[in-house]
PDB file of C-alpha atoms in Angstrom:
ATOM      1  CA  ASP A  50    -101.802 128.356 142.246  1.00 62.00           C
ATOM      2  CA  ALA A  51    -104.481 130.724 141.064  1.00 80.00           C
ATOM      3  CA  GLY A  52    -107.119 129.169 138.885  1.00 92.00           C
ATOM      4  CA  VAL A  53    -108.834 130.652 135.864  1.00 95.00           C
ATOM      5  CA  ILE A  54    -110.109 134.079 136.837  1.00 96.00           C
ATOM      6  CA  GLN A  55    -113.181 135.586 135.215  1.00 97.00           C
ATOM      7  CA  SER A  56    -114.857 138.931 135.567  1.00 97.00           C
ATOM      8  CA  PRO A  57    -117.471 140.121 136.099  1.00 97.00           C
ATOM      9  CA  ARG A  58    -119.078 137.276 138.054  1.00 95.00           C
ATOM     10  CA  HIS A  59    -122.524 138.699 137.482  1.00 96.00           C
ATOM     11  CA  GLU A  60    -123.776 141.256 135.008  1.00 96.00           C
ATOM     12  CA  VAL A  61    -127.218 142.573 134.232  1.00 97.00           C
ATOM     13  CA  THR A  62    -127.474 144.782 131.188  1.00 97.00           C
ATOM     14  CA  GLU A  63    -130.107 146.215 128.913  1.00 97.00           C
ATOM     15  CA  MET A  64    -130.738 144.929 125.437  1.00 97.00           C
ATOM     16  CA  GLY A  65    -128.567 146.703 122.898  1.00 97.00           C
ATOM     17  CA  GLN A  66    -125.714 147.408 125.272  1.00 97.00           C
ATOM     18  CA  GLU A  67    -122.196 146.134 124.758  1.00 97.00           C
ATOM     19  CA  VAL A  68    -121.008 143.425 127.135  1.00 98.00           C
ATOM     20  CA  THR A  69    -117.367 142.546 127.723  1.00 98.00           C
ATOM     21  CA  LEU A  70    -116.382 139.457 129.657  1.00 98.00           C
ATOM     22  CA  ARG A  71    -112.810 139.003 130.788  1.00 98.00           C
ATOM     23  CA  CYS A  72    -110.621 136.014 131.511  1.00 98.00           C
ATOM     24  CA  LYS A  73    -107.174 135.374 132.923  1.00 98.00           C
ATOM     25  CA  PRO A  74    -106.049 131.796 132.230  1.00 97.00           C
ATOM     26  CA  ILE A  75    -103.810 129.743 134.468  1.00 95.00           C
ATOM     27  CA  SER A  76    -100.190 130.801 134.047  1.00 95.00           C
ATOM     28  CA  GLY A  77     -98.334 128.547 131.628  1.00 92.00           C
ATOM     29  CA  HIS A  78    -101.455 127.279 129.890  1.00 92.00           C
ATOM     30  CA  ASP A  79    -101.367 127.718 126.136  1.00 91.00           C
ATOM     31  CA  TYR A  80    -104.981 126.866 125.320  1.00 92.00           C
ATOM     32  CA  LEU A  81    -107.911 129.073 126.237  1.00 94.00           C
ATOM     33  CA  PHE A  82    -111.558 128.199 125.709  1.00 94.00           C
ATOM     34  CA  TRP A  83    -114.818 130.118 125.957  1.00 96.00           C
ATOM     35  CA  TYR A  84    -117.950 128.079 126.678  1.00 94.00           C
ATOM     36  CA  ARG A  85    -121.581 129.097 127.095  1.00 95.00           C
ATOM     37  CA  GLN A  86    -124.050 127.279 129.310  1.00 92.00           C
ATOM     38  CA  THR A  87    -127.822 127.563 128.988  1.00 91.00           C
ATOM     39  CA  MET A  88    -130.674 125.396 130.162  1.00 85.00           C
ATOM     40  CA  MET A  89    -131.807 124.730 126.616  1.00 86.00           C
ATOM     41  CA  ARG A  90    -128.474 123.933 124.967  1.00 85.00           C
ATOM     42  CA  GLY A  91    -126.233 122.844 127.817  1.00 85.00           C
ATOM     43  CA  LEU A  92    -122.507 123.550 127.480  1.00 88.00           C
ATOM     44  CA  GLU A  93    -121.366 124.828 124.111  1.00 89.00           C
ATOM     45  CA  LEU A  94    -117.840 125.628 122.982  1.00 90.00           C
ATOM     46  CA  LEU A  95    -117.804 129.096 121.436  1.00 94.00           C
ATOM     47  CA  ILE A  96    -114.153 129.549 120.505  1.00 94.00           C
ATOM     48  CA  TYR A  97    -110.700 128.447 121.521  1.00 93.00           C
ATOM     49  CA  PHE A  98    -107.205 129.900 121.234  1.00 94.00           C
ATOM     50  CA  ASN A  99    -103.774 128.325 121.092  1.00 92.00           C
ATOM     51  CA  ASN A 100    -100.837 130.556 121.935  1.00 93.00           C
ATOM     52  CA  ASN A 101    -103.149 133.564 121.667  1.00 95.00           C
ATOM     53  CA  VAL A 102    -104.288 132.666 118.146  1.00 95.00           C
ATOM     54  CA  PRO A 103    -107.952 131.806 117.501  1.00 94.00           C
ATOM     55  CA  ILE A 104    -108.081 128.246 116.188  1.00 91.00           C
ATOM     56  CA  ASP A 105    -111.765 127.402 115.962  1.00 89.00           C
ATOM     57  CA  ASP A 106    -114.560 129.949 116.237  1.00 92.00           C
ATOM     58  CA  SER A 107    -117.232 127.837 114.605  1.00 89.00           C
ATOM     59  CA  GLY A 108    -119.243 127.858 117.813  1.00 90.00           C
ATOM     60  CA  MET A 109    -119.599 131.627 117.922  1.00 93.00           C
ATOM     61  CA  PRO A 110    -123.318 132.138 117.384  1.00 88.00           C
ATOM     62  CA  GLU A 111    -123.216 135.219 115.176  1.00 86.00           C
ATOM     63  CA  ASP A 112    -121.316 138.352 114.295  1.00 91.00           C
ATOM     64  CA  ARG A 113    -122.448 140.095 117.450  1.00 95.00           C
ATOM     65  CA  PHE A 114    -119.971 137.899 119.304  1.00 97.00           C
ATOM     66  CA  SER A 115    -116.236 138.474 119.145  1.00 97.00           C
ATOM     67  CA  ALA A 116    -113.289 137.222 121.168  1.00 98.00           C
ATOM     68  CA  LYS A 117    -109.712 138.368 121.464  1.00 97.00           C
ATOM     69  CA  MET A 118    -106.592 137.229 123.214  1.00 98.00           C
ATOM     70  CA  PRO A 119    -104.029 140.040 123.045  1.00 97.00           C
ATOM     71  CA  ASN A 120    -101.533 138.199 125.254  1.00 95.00           C
ATOM     72  CA  ALA A 121    -101.025 134.929 127.090  1.00 95.00           C
ATOM     73  CA  SER A 122    -102.655 136.147 130.265  1.00 96.00           C
ATOM     74  CA  PHE A 123    -105.796 137.859 129.063  1.00 97.00           C
ATOM     75  CA  SER A 124    -108.800 137.239 126.855  1.00 98.00           C
ATOM     76  CA  THR A 125    -112.105 138.996 126.257  1.00 98.00           C
ATOM     77  CA  LEU A 126    -115.453 137.900 124.911  1.00 98.00           C
ATOM     78  CA  LYS A 127    -117.552 140.757 123.629  1.00 98.00           C
ATOM     79  CA  ILE A 128    -121.232 140.875 122.687  1.00 97.00           C
ATOM     80  CA  GLN A 129    -122.377 143.920 120.768  1.00 97.00           C
ATOM     81  CA  PRO A 130    -125.272 144.570 120.710  1.00 96.00           C
ATOM     82  CA  SER A 131    -126.533 142.231 123.404  1.00 96.00           C
ATOM     83  CA  GLU A 132    -129.932 140.543 123.213  1.00 96.00           C
ATOM     84  CA  PRO A 133    -132.065 138.784 125.845  1.00 96.00           C
ATOM     85  CA  ARG A 134    -131.320 135.396 124.256  1.00 95.00           C
ATOM     86  CA  ASP A 135    -127.650 135.925 125.107  1.00 96.00           C
ATOM     87  CA  SER A 136    -128.498 135.483 128.783  1.00 97.00           C
ATOM     88  CA  ALA A 137    -126.370 132.567 129.958  1.00 96.00           C
ATOM     89  CA  VAL A 138    -123.358 131.615 132.002  1.00 95.00           C
ATOM     90  CA  TYR A 139    -120.127 132.135 130.092  1.00 97.00           C
ATOM     91  CA  PHE A 140    -117.174 130.026 131.167  1.00 96.00           C
ATOM     92  CA  CYS A 141    -113.546 130.565 130.360  1.00 96.00           C
ATOM     93  CA  ALA A 142    -111.217 127.574 130.633  1.00 94.00           C
ATOM     94  CA  SER A 143    -107.570 126.826 129.985  1.00 93.00           C
ATOM     95  CA  SER A 144    -105.236 123.875 129.530  1.00 89.00           C
ATOM     96  CA  ARG A 145    -101.666 122.983 128.646  1.00 86.00           C
ATOM     97  CA  THR A 146    -100.735 121.198 125.438  1.00 75.00           C
ATOM     98  CA  GLU A 147     -98.968 118.388 127.220  1.00 64.00           C
ATOM     99  CA  GLY A 148    -101.686 117.958 129.753  1.00 61.00           C
ATOM    100  CA  ASN A 149    -105.190 116.860 128.925  1.00 67.00           C
ATOM    101  CA  THR A 150    -107.229 118.472 131.652  1.00 81.00           C
ATOM    102  CA  ILE A 151    -109.193 121.649 131.064  1.00 87.00           C
ATOM    103  CA  TYR A 152    -109.664 123.892 134.083  1.00 90.00           C
ATOM    104  CA  PHE A 153    -112.688 126.171 134.288  1.00 92.00           C
ATOM    105  CA  GLY A 154    -113.261 129.557 135.804  1.00 94.00           C
ATOM    106  CA  GLU A 155    -116.268 130.218 137.990  1.00 92.00           C
ATOM    107  CA  GLY A 156    -118.206 131.738 135.131  1.00 95.00           C
ATOM    108  CA  SER A 157    -119.749 135.070 134.258  1.00 97.00           C
ATOM    109  CA  TRP A 158    -123.518 135.039 134.804  1.00 95.00           C
ATOM    110  CA  LEU A 159    -125.014 137.353 132.184  1.00 97.00           C
ATOM    111  CA  THR A 160    -128.603 138.580 132.149  1.00 97.00           C
ATOM    112  CA  VAL A 161    -129.789 140.785 129.295  1.00 97.00           C
ATOM    113  CA  VAL A 162    -133.126 142.462 129.938  1.00 96.00           C
TER     114      VAL A 162
ATOM    115  CA  GLY B  16    -117.515 112.062 115.408  1.00 80.00           C
ATOM    116  CA  ASN B  17    -117.174 112.573 119.133  1.00 84.00           C
ATOM    117  CA  SER B  18    -120.150 112.538 121.454  1.00 88.00           C
ATOM    118  CA  VAL B  19    -121.157 111.695 124.987  1.00 93.00           C
ATOM    119  CA  THR B  20    -124.494 110.286 126.067  1.00 94.00           C
ATOM    120  CA  GLN B  21    -125.361 110.713 129.677  1.00 92.00           C
ATOM    121  CA  MET B  22    -128.097 109.380 131.886  1.00 84.00           C
ATOM    122  CA  GLU B  23    -131.088 111.661 131.975  1.00 82.00           C
ATOM    123  CA  GLY B  24    -131.855 113.324 135.241  1.00 83.00           C
ATOM    124  CA  PRO B  25    -132.833 114.480 137.643  1.00 94.00           C
ATOM    125  CA  VAL B  26    -131.777 111.855 140.139  1.00 96.00           C
ATOM    126  CA  THR B  27    -132.989 112.032 143.722  1.00 97.00           C
ATOM    127  CA  LEU B  28    -131.462 109.791 146.368  1.00 97.00           C
ATOM    128  CA  SER B  29    -131.567 109.477 150.102  1.00 97.00           C
ATOM    129  CA  GLU B  30    -128.392 110.057 152.066  1.00 97.00           C
ATOM    130  CA  GLU B  31    -126.081 107.010 152.146  1.00 96.00           C
ATOM    131  CA  ALA B  32    -127.676 105.509 149.033  1.00 97.00           C
ATOM    132  CA  PHE B  33    -125.578 104.074 146.191  1.00 97.00           C
ATOM    133  CA  LEU B  34    -125.150 106.281 143.148  1.00 97.00           C
ATOM    134  CA  THR B  35    -124.642 105.333 139.526  1.00 97.00           C
ATOM    135  CA  ILE B  36    -124.750 107.840 136.690  1.00 97.00           C
ATOM    136  CA  ASN B  37    -124.353 106.194 133.309  1.00 97.00           C
ATOM    137  CA  CYS B  38    -122.176 107.627 130.580  1.00 97.00           C
ATOM    138  CA  THR B  39    -121.346 106.184 127.179  1.00 97.00           C
ATOM    139  CA  TYR B  40    -119.292 107.734 124.454  1.00 95.00           C
ATOM    140  CA  THR B  41    -118.538 107.671 120.757  1.00 93.00           C
ATOM    141  CA  ALA B  42    -115.086 108.712 119.681  1.00 89.00           C
ATOM    142  CA  THR B  43    -112.457 108.320 117.044  1.00 81.00           C
ATOM    143  CA  GLY B  44    -109.154 107.195 118.435  1.00 79.00           C
ATOM    144  CA  TYR B  45    -108.465 106.897 122.133  1.00 82.00           C
ATOM    145  CA  PRO B  46    -110.012 109.734 124.078  1.00 88.00           C
ATOM    146  CA  SER B  47    -109.477 110.685 127.683  1.00 89.00           C
ATOM    147  CA  LEU B  48    -112.634 110.635 129.796  1.00 93.00           C
ATOM    148  CA  PHE B  49    -113.677 113.000 132.540  1.00 94.00           C
ATOM    149  CA  TRP B  50    -116.347 113.682 135.103  1.00 96.00           C
ATOM    150  CA  TYR B  51    -116.892 117.297 136.039  1.00 95.00           C
ATOM    151  CA  VAL B  52    -119.142 118.516 138.853  1.00 96.00           C
ATOM    152  CA  GLN B  53    -120.982 121.808 139.090  1.00 94.00           C
ATOM    153  CA  TYR B  54    -122.272 122.821 142.504  1.00 93.00           C
ATOM    154  CA  PRO B  55    -125.137 125.341 142.665  1.00 88.00           C
ATOM    155  CA  GLY B  56    -124.017 128.785 141.592  1.00 82.00           C
ATOM    156  CA  GLU B  57    -120.477 127.692 140.804  1.00 85.00           C
ATOM    157  CA  GLY B  58    -118.336 126.752 137.826  1.00 86.00           C
ATOM    158  CA  LEU B  59    -117.277 123.302 136.687  1.00 91.00           C
ATOM    159  CA  GLN B  60    -114.717 121.438 138.729  1.00 92.00           C
ATOM    160  CA  LEU B  61    -112.826 118.383 137.590  1.00 93.00           C
ATOM    161  CA  LEU B  62    -113.982 115.451 139.699  1.00 96.00           C
ATOM    162  CA  LEU B  63    -111.958 112.617 138.167  1.00 96.00           C
ATOM    163  CA  LYS B  64    -110.468 111.436 134.916  1.00 93.00           C
ATOM    164  CA  ALA B  65    -109.076 108.386 133.131  1.00 93.00           C
ATOM    165  CA  THR B  66    -106.732 108.503 130.171  1.00 89.00           C
ATOM    166  CA  LYS B  67    -106.680 104.939 128.880  1.00 89.00           C
ATOM    167  CA  ALA B  68    -108.699 101.753 128.840  1.00 92.00           C
ATOM    168  CA  ASP B  69    -109.195 100.015 132.198  1.00 94.00           C
ATOM    169  CA  ASP B  70    -107.969 103.054 134.119  1.00 95.00           C
ATOM    170  CA  LYS B  71    -110.026 103.917 137.172  1.00 97.00           C
ATOM    171  CA  GLY B  72    -110.401 107.533 138.177  1.00 96.00           C
ATOM    172  CA  SER B  73    -111.342 108.283 141.760  1.00 97.00           C
ATOM    173  CA  ASN B  74    -111.857 111.289 143.996  1.00 97.00           C
ATOM    174  CA  LYS B  75    -113.963 112.164 147.065  1.00 95.00           C
ATOM    175  CA  GLY B  76    -115.415 108.657 147.144  1.00 97.00           C
ATOM    176  CA  PHE B  77    -116.484 108.767 143.505  1.00 98.00           C
ATOM    177  CA  GLU B  78    -115.108 106.267 140.990  1.00 98.00           C
ATOM    178  CA  ALA B  79    -115.373 105.637 137.275  1.00 98.00           C
ATOM    179  CA  THR B  80    -113.655 103.007 135.138  1.00 98.00           C
ATOM    180  CA  TYR B  81    -112.771 103.507 131.477  1.00 96.00           C
ATOM    181  CA  ARG B  82    -114.371 100.561 129.663  1.00 96.00           C
ATOM    182  CA  LYS B  83    -113.316 100.487 126.053  1.00 93.00           C
ATOM    183  CA  GLU B  84    -115.260  97.329 125.238  1.00 93.00           C
ATOM    184  CA  THR B  85    -118.549  98.931 126.268  1.00 95.00           C
ATOM    185  CA  THR B  86    -117.463 102.538 125.520  1.00 95.00           C
ATOM    186  CA  SER B  87    -118.608 103.545 128.976  1.00 97.00           C
ATOM    187  CA  PHE B  88    -117.420 105.610 131.928  1.00 97.00           C
ATOM    188  CA  HIS B  89    -120.116 105.266 134.565  1.00 98.00           C
ATOM    189  CA  LEU B  90    -119.820 107.321 137.740  1.00 98.00           C
ATOM    190  CA  GLU B  91    -120.374 105.556 141.058  1.00 98.00           C
ATOM    191  CA  LYS B  92    -120.329 106.364 144.736  1.00 98.00           C
ATOM    192  CA  GLY B  93    -121.109 103.925 147.492  1.00 97.00           C
ATOM    193  CA  SER B  94    -122.737 106.325 149.935  1.00 96.00           C
ATOM    194  CA  VAL B  95    -123.870 109.766 148.851  1.00 97.00           C
ATOM    195  CA  GLN B  96    -124.118 112.787 151.105  1.00 97.00           C
ATOM    196  CA  VAL B  97    -126.301 115.869 150.960  1.00 97.00           C
ATOM    197  CA  SER B  98    -123.208 117.835 149.986  1.00 96.00           C
ATOM    198  CA  ASP B  99    -122.933 115.760 146.777  1.00 97.00           C
ATOM    199  CA  SER B 100    -126.038 117.488 145.400  1.00 97.00           C
ATOM    200  CA  ALA B 101    -124.853 119.014 142.129  1.00 97.00           C
ATOM    201  CA  VAL B 102    -124.903 118.586 138.371  1.00 95.00           C
ATOM    202  CA  TYR B 103    -122.486 115.985 137.018  1.00 97.00           C
ATOM    203  CA  PHE B 104    -121.081 116.166 133.504  1.00 95.00           C
ATOM    204  CA  CYS B 105    -119.388 113.372 131.638  1.00 96.00           C
ATOM    205  CA  ALA B 106    -116.932 114.529 128.985  1.00 93.00           C
ATOM    206  CA  LEU B 107    -114.331 113.270 126.563  1.00 90.00           C
ATOM    207  CA  SER B 108    -111.236 114.891 125.183  1.00 85.00           C
ATOM    208  CA  ASP B 109    -110.549 114.446 121.524  1.00 72.00           C
ATOM    209  CA  GLN B 110    -106.789 114.241 122.008  1.00 66.00           C
ATOM    210  CA  THR B 111    -106.060 116.367 118.971  1.00 63.00           C
ATOM    211  CA  GLY B 112    -103.737 118.588 120.921  1.00 55.00           C
ATOM    212  CA  ALA B 113    -106.362 121.133 121.789  1.00 59.00           C
ATOM    213  CA  ASN B 114    -107.840 118.774 124.341  1.00 64.00           C
ATOM    214  CA  ASN B 115    -111.218 120.189 123.528  1.00 76.00           C
ATOM    215  CA  LEU B 116    -113.956 118.670 125.639  1.00 83.00           C
ATOM    216  CA  PHE B 117    -117.199 117.186 124.395  1.00 86.00           C
ATOM    217  CA  PHE B 118    -119.757 117.279 127.181  1.00 89.00           C
ATOM    218  CA  GLY B 119    -122.816 115.252 127.976  1.00 91.00           C
ATOM    219  CA  THR B 120    -125.991 117.092 128.897  1.00 90.00           C
ATOM    220  CA  GLY B 121    -125.408 116.814 132.629  1.00 93.00           C
ATOM    221  CA  THR B 122    -127.267 114.908 135.337  1.00 95.00           C
ATOM    222  CA  ARG B 123    -128.683 116.757 138.295  1.00 95.00           C
ATOM    223  CA  LEU B 124    -128.332 114.868 141.563  1.00 97.00           C
ATOM    224  CA  THR B 125    -130.272 115.806 144.663  1.00 97.00           C
ATOM    225  CA  VAL B 126    -129.521 114.006 147.906  1.00 97.00           C
ATOM    226  CA  ILE B 127    -132.109 114.312 150.640  1.00 97.00           C
ATOM    227  CA  PRO B 128    -131.400 113.751 154.331  1.00 94.00           C
TER     228      PRO B 128
END
């Protein structure tokens, strides 16, 4: 079975540009999570969806960040405008309601210069 | 609230040494407990898990036992290899249906030949 698929794997962009990160969860999973990993703050939950509906976005750092899940097989995390402090690894993850294991993608490594 | 406290790193061991990484937790209810591993340049992979008290999770020679009385889930391996060099994260699931994970700060392990 395919795991959680993220793209791009690596992105370098200039400050002020829009960044869009993409995620395809594991088929049949009804929860989708976006996490951010930095050296200073470790792993932080940004937002999660259940059945494509955002449930908790309290971890989204500010209005420059937005996430959507238009269908069960696709989600985006957008940063507009990007800033150097947004440089981090962004992980998408998914799980099933009846299971209790969250599976992670390989991450999108973002550098904003 | 839910939280995980993990042994500070980094940890450096010689090959074939015994490994223990301590993890304690605070949770309401009866969480599931997990160890995830992150190899250099990669995403998080589930290493092992335990869903109830006294359960032992095991995988690839690693073990951890869910100890409710001491609220602990320490990771152990009898003989580490160079290929075990990675960052190890202890986590708990809040069992509210979303299975959201609360992570420890991670412990970096380096195994030298």
